[in-house]
PDB file of C-alpha atoms and ligand atoms in Angstrom:
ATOM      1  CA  UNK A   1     -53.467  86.255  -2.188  1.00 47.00           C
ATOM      2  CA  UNK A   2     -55.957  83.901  -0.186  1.00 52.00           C
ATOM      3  CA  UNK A   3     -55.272  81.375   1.846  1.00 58.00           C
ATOM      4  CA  UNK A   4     -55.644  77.112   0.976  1.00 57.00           C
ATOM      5  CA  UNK A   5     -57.631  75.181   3.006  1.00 54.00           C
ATOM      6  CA  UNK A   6     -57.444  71.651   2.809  1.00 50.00           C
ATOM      7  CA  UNK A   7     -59.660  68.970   3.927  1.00 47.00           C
ATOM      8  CA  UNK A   8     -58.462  67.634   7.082  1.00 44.00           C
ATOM      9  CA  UNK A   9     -57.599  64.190   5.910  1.00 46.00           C
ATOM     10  CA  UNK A  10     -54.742  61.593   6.914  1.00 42.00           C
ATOM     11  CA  UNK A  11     -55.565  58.931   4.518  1.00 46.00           C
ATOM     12  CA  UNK A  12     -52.113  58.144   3.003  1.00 54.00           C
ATOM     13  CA  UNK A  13     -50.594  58.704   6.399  1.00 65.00           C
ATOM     14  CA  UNK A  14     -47.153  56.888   6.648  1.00 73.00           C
ATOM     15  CA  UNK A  15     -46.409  57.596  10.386  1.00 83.00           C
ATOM     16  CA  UNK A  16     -42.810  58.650  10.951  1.00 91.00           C
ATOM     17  CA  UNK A  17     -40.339  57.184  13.932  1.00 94.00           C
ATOM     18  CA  UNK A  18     -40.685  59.040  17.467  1.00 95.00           C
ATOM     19  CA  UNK A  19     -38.360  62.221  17.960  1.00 97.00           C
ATOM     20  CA  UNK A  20     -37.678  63.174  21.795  1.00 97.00           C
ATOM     21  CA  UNK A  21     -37.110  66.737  23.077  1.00 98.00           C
ATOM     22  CA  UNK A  22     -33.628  66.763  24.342  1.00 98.00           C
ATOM     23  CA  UNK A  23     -33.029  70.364  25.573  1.00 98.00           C
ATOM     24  CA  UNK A  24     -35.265  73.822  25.028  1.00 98.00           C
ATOM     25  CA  UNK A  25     -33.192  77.026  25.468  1.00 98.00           C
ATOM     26  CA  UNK A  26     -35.072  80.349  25.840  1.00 98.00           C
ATOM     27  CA  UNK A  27     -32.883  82.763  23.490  1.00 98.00           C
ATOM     28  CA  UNK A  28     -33.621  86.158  22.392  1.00 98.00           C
ATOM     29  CA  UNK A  29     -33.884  87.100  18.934  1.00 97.00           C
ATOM     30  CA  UNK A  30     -32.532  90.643  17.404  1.00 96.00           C
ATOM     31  CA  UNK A  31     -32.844  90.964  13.862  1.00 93.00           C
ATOM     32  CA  UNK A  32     -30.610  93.025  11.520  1.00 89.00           C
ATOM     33  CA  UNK A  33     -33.801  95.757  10.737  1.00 92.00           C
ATOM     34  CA  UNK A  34     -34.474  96.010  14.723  1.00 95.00           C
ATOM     35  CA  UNK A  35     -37.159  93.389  14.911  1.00 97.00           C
ATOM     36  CA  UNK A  36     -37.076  91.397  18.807  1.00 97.00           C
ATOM     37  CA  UNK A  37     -38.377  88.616  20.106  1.00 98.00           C
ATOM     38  CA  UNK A  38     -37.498  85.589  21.959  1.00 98.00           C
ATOM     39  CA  UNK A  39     -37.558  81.746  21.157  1.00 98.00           C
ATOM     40  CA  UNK A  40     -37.585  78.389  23.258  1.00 98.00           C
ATOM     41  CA  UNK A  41     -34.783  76.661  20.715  1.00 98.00           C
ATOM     42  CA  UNK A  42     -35.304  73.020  21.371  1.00 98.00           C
ATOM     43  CA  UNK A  43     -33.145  70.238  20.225  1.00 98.00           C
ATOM     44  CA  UNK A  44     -34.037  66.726  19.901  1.00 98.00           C
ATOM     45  CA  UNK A  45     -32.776  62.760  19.443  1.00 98.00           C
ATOM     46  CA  UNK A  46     -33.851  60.491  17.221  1.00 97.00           C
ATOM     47  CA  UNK A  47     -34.570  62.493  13.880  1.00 97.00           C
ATOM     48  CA  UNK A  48     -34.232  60.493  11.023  1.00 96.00           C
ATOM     49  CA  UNK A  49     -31.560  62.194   9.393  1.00 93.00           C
ATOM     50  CA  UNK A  50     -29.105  62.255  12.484  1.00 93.00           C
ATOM     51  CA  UNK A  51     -28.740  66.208  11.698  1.00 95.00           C
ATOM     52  CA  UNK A  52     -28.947  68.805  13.870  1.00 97.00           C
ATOM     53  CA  UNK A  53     -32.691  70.445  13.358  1.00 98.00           C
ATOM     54  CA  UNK A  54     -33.896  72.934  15.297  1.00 98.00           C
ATOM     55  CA  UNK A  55     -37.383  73.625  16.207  1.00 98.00           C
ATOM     56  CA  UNK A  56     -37.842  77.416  17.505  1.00 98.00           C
ATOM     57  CA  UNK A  57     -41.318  77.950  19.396  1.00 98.00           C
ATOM     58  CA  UNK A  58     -42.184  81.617  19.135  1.00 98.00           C
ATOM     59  CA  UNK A  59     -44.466  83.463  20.942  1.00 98.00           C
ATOM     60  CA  UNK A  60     -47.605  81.868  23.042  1.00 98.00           C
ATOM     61  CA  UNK A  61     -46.860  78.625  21.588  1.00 98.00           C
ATOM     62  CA  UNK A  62     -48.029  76.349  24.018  1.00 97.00           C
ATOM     63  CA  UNK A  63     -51.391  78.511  24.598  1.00 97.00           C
ATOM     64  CA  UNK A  64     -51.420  77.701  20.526  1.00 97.00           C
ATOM     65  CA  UNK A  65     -50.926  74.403  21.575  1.00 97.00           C
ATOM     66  CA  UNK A  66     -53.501  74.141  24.123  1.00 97.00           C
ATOM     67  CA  UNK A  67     -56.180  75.829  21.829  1.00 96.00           C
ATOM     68  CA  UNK A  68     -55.594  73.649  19.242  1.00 95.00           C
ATOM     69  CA  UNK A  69     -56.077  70.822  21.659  1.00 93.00           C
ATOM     70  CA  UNK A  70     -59.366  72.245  22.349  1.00 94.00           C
ATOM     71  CA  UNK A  71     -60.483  72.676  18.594  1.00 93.00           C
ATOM     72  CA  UNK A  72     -59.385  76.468  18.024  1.00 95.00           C
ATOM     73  CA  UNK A  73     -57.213  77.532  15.337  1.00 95.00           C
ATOM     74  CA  UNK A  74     -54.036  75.469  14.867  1.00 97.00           C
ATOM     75  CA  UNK A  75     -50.614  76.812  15.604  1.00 98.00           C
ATOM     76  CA  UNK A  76     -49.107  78.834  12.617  1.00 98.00           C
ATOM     77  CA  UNK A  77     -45.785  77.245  11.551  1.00 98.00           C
ATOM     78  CA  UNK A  78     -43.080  77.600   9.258  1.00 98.00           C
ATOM     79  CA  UNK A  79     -40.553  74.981   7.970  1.00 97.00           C
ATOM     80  CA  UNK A  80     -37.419  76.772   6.738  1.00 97.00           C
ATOM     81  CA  UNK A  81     -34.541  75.320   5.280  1.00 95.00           C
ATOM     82  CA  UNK A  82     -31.177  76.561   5.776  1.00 97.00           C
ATOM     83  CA  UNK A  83     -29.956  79.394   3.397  1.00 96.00           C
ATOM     84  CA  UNK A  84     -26.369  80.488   4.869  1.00 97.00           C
ATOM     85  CA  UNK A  85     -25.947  82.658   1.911  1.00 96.00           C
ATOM     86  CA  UNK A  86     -29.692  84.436   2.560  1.00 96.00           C
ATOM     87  CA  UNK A  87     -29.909  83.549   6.303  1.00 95.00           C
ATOM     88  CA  UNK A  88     -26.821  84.941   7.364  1.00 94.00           C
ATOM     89  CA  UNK A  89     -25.231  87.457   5.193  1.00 95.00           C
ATOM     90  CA  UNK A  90     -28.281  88.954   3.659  1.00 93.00           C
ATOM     91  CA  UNK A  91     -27.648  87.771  -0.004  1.00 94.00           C
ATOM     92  CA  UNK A  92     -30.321  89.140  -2.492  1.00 92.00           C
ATOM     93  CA  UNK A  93     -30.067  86.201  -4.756  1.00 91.00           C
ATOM     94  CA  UNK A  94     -32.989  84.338  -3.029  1.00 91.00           C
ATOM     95  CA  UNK A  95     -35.867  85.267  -0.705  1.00 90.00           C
ATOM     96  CA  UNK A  96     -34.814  82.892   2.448  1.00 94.00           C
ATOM     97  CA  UNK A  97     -33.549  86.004   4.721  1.00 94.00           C
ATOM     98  CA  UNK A  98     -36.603  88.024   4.313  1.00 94.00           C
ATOM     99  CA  UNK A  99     -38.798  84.995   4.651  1.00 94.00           C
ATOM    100  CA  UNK A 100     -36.990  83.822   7.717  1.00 96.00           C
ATOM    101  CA  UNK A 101     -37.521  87.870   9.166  1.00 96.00           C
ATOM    102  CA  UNK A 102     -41.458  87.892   8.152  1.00 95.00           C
ATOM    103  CA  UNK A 103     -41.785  84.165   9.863  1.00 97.00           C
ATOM    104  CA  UNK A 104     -40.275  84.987  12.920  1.00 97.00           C
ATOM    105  CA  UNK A 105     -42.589  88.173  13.568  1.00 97.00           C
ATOM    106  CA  UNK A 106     -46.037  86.711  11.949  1.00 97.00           C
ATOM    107  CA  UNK A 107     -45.571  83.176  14.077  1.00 98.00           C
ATOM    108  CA  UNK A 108     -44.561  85.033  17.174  1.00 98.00           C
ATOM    109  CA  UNK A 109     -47.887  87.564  16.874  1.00 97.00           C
ATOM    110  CA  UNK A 110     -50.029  84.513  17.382  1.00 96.00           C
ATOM    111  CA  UNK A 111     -47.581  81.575  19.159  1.00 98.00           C
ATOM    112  CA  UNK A 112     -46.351  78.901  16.750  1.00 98.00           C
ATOM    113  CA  UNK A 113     -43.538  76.999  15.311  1.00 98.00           C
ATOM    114  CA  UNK A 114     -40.315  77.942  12.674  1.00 98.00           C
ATOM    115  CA  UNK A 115     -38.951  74.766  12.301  1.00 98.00           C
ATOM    116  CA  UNK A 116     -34.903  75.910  11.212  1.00 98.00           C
ATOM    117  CA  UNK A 117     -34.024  72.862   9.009  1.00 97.00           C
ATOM    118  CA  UNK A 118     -29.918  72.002   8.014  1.00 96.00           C
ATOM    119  CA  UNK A 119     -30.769  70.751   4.634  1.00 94.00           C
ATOM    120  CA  UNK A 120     -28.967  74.022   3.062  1.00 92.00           C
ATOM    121  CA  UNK A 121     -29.571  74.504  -1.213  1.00 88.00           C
ATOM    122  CA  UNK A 122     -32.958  72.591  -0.683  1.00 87.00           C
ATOM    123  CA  UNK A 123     -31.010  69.756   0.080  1.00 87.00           C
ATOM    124  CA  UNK A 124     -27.803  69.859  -1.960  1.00 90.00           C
ATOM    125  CA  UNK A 125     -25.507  71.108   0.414  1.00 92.00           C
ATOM    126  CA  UNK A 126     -23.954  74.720   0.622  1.00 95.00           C
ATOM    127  CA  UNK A 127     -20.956  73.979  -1.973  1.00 96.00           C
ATOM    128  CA  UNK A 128     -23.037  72.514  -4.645  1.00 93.00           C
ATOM    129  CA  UNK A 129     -25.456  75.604  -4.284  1.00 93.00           C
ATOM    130  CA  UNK A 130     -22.542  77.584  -4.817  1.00 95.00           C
ATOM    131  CA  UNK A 131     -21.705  75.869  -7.823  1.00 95.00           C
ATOM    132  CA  UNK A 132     -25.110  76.036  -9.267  1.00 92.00           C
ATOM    133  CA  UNK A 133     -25.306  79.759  -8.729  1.00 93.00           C
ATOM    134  CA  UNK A 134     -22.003  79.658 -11.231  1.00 95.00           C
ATOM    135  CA  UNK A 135     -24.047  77.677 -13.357  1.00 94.00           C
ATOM    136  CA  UNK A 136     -27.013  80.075 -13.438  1.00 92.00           C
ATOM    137  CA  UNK A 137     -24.650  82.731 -13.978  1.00 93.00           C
ATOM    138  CA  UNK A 138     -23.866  81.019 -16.788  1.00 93.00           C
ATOM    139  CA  UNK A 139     -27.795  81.294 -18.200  1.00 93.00           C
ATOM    140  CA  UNK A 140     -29.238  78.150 -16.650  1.00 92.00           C
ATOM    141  CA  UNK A 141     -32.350  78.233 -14.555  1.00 89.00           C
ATOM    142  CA  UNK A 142     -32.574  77.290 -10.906  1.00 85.00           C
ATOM    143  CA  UNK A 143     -33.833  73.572 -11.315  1.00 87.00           C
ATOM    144  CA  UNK A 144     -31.149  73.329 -14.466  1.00 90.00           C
ATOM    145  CA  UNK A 145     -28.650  74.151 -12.682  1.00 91.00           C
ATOM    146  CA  UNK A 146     -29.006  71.920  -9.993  1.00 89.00           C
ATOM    147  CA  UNK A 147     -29.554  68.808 -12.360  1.00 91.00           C
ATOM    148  CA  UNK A 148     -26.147  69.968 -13.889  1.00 92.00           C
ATOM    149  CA  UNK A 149     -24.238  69.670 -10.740  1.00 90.00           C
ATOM    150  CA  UNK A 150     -25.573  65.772 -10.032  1.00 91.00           C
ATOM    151  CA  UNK A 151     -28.932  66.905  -7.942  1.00 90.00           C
ATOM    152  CA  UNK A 152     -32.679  66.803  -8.099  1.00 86.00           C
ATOM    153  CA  UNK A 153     -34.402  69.903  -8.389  1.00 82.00           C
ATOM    154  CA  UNK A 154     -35.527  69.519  -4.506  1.00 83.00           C
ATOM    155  CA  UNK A 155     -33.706  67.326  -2.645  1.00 86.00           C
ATOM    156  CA  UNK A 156     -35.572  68.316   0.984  1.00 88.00           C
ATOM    157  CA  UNK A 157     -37.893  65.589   2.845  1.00 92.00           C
ATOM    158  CA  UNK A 158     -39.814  67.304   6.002  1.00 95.00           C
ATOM    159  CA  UNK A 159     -39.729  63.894   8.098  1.00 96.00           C
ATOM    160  CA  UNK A 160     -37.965  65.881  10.298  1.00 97.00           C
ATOM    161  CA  UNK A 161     -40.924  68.225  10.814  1.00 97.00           C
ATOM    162  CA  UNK A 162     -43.439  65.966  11.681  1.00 97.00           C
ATOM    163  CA  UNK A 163     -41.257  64.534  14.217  1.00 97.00           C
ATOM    164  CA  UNK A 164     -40.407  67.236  16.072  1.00 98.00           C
ATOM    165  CA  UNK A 165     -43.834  68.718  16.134  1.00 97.00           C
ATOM    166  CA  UNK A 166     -44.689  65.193  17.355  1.00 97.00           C
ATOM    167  CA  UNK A 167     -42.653  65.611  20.303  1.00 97.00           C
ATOM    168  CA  UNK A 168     -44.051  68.928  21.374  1.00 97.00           C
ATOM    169  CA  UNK A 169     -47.125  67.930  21.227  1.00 96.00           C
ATOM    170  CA  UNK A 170     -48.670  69.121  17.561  1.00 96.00           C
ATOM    171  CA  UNK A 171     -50.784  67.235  15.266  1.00 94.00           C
ATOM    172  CA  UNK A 172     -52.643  70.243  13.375  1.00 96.00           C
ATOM    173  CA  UNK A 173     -50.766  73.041  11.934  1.00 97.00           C
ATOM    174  CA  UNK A 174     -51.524  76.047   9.633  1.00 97.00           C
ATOM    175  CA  UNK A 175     -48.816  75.483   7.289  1.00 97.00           C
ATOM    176  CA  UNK A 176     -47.152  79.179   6.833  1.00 97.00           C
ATOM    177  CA  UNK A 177     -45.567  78.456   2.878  1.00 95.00           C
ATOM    178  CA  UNK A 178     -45.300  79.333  -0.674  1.00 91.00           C
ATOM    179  CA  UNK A 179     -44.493  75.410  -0.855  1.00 91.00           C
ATOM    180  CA  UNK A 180     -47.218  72.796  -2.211  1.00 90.00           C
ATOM    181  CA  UNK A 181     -44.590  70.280  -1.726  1.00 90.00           C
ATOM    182  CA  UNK A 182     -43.918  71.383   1.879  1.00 93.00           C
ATOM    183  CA  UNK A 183     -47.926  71.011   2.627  1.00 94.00           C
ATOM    184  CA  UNK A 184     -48.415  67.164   0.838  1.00 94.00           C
ATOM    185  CA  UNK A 185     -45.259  65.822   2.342  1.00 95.00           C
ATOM    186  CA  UNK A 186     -46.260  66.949   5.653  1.00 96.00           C
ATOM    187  CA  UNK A 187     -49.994  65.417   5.316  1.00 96.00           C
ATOM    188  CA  UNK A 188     -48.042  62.458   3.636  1.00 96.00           C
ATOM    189  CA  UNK A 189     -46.328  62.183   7.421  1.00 95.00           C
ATOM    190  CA  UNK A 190     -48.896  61.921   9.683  1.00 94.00           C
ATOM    191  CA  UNK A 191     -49.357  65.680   9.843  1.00 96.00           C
ATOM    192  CA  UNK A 192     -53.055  67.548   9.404  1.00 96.00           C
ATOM    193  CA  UNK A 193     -52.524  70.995   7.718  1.00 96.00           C
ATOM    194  CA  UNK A 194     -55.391  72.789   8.301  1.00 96.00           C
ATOM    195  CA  UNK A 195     -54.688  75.433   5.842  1.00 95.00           C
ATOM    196  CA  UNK A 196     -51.675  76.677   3.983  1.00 96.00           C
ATOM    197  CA  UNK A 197     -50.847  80.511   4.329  1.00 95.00           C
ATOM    198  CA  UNK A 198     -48.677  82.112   1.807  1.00 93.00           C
ATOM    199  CA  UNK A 199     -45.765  84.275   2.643  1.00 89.00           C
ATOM    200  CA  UNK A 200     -45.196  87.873   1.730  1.00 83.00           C
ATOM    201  CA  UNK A 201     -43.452  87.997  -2.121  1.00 76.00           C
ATOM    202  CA  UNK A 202     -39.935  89.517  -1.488  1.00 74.00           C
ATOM    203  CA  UNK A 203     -39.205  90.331  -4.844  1.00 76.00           C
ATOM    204  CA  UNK A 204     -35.799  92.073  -5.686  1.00 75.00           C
ATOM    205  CA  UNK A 205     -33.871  92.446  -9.191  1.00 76.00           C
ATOM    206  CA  UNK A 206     -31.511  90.286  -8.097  1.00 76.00           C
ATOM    207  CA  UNK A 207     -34.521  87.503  -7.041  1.00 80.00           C
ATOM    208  CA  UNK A 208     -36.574  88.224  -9.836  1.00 79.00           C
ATOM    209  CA  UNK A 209     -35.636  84.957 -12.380  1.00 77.00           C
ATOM    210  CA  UNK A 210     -35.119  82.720  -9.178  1.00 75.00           C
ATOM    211  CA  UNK A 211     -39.285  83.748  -7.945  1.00 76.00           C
ATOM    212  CA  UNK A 212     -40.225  83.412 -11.235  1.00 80.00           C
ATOM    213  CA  UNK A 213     -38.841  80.188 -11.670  1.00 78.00           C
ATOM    214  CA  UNK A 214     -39.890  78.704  -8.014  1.00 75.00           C
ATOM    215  CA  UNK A 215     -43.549  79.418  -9.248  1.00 79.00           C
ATOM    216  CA  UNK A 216     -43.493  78.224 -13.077  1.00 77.00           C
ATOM    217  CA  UNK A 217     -41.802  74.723 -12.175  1.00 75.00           C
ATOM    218  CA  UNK A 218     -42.091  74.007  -8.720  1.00 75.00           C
ATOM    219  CA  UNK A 219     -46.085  75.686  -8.106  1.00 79.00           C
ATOM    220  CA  UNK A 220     -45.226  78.105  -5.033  1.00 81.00           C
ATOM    221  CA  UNK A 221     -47.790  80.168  -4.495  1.00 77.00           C
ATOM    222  CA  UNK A 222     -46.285  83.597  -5.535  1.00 74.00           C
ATOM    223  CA  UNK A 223     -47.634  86.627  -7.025  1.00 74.00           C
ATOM    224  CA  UNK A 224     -45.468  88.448  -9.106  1.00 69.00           C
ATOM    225  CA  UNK A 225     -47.449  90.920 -10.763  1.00 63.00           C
TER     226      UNK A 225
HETATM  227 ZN1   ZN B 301     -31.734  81.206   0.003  1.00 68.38          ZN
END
């Protein structure tokens, strides 16, 4: 699978309200399959939601930083939304935990961003995932299921994202998604994505209907064959 590259273009820009870094904590990551590394966690104020987003700089980040500043190659960076279900506790029914693993390592190799976002069930919320899943259980699809419990098929707005990335300093990224919505909400922001690098496909028999669905309705780049 290759990668997107975009024209570098702002034109429908609508700039977002400054963020402020309010702490960075370095904190060492240990994954469940042995995988280490370590993150500067940093917390800010003024995100538009009022939640508590976290942006995780991995690696050489601020040498990515720097070169970018200088017109190299723009710091690889991932925004991932909250999946307790996948995140945490390993469940098979989505992709998010093995997503989150690959990000960590493939940011870290060349200093970026994972931007860890608390907008669980793209947006939803973790119950009314929960009672989608019953729903899909029940033979609806993933976008169905969500319009069945009262929700939009993707809830998630990456304001957030631009703002923080703001505050550290980043105005180019390479844009490390399956997500076409992720890259034109972010350009819609303020944000130039250089390019937009697909993820690994972490297909499972469990995962198999949700991937397919993700890329028939929604466009992720996934490749399934
Ligand atoms: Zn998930």
């Amino acid at each position: 699978m290759t990668a997107v590259t975009f024209a570098a273009t702002a034109a429908t820009a609508s700039a977002v309200p400054d963020a402020a870094l309010r702490t960075s904590v370095r904190v060492p990551l240990h994954f469940a399959d042995g995988y280490s590394t370590e993150a500067d966690v940093m917390t800010f104020t003024g995100l538009v939601d009022g939640r508590e987003h976290l942006l995780l700089g991995l690696g050489d980040w601020r040498g990515a930083l720097d070169a970018a500043a200088h017109g190299g190659q723009a710091p690889l960076t991932r925004p991932h939304s909250e999946c307790l279900t996948g995140d945490v506790f390993g469940s098979e029914r989505c992709d998010c935990g093995p997503q989150l693993r690959e990000a960590a390592e493939r940011i870290a190799a060349t200093g970026g961003f994972l931007a860890y976002l608390r907008q669980e069930g793209r947006g939803i919320g973790l119950y009314a995932k929960l009672d989608a899943y019953a729903l899909q259980d029940a033979g609806l699809d993933t976008y169905e299921a969500n319009r069945a419990v009262g929700h939009g098929d993707d809830e998630r707005d990456y304001a957030m994202v631009a703002q923080m990335l703001a505050a550290v300093g980043a105005s180019r990224i390479r844009l490390l998604s399956n997500n076409p919505d992720k890259a034109s909400q972010l350009r819609g922001y303020g944000l130039v994505v250089d390019e937009q690098i697909p993820t690994g496909v972490h297909l499972t028999a469990s995962n198999a209907h949700y991937l397919a669905t993700k890329r028939e309705v929604t466009g992720h780049l996934l490749d399934l064959a």
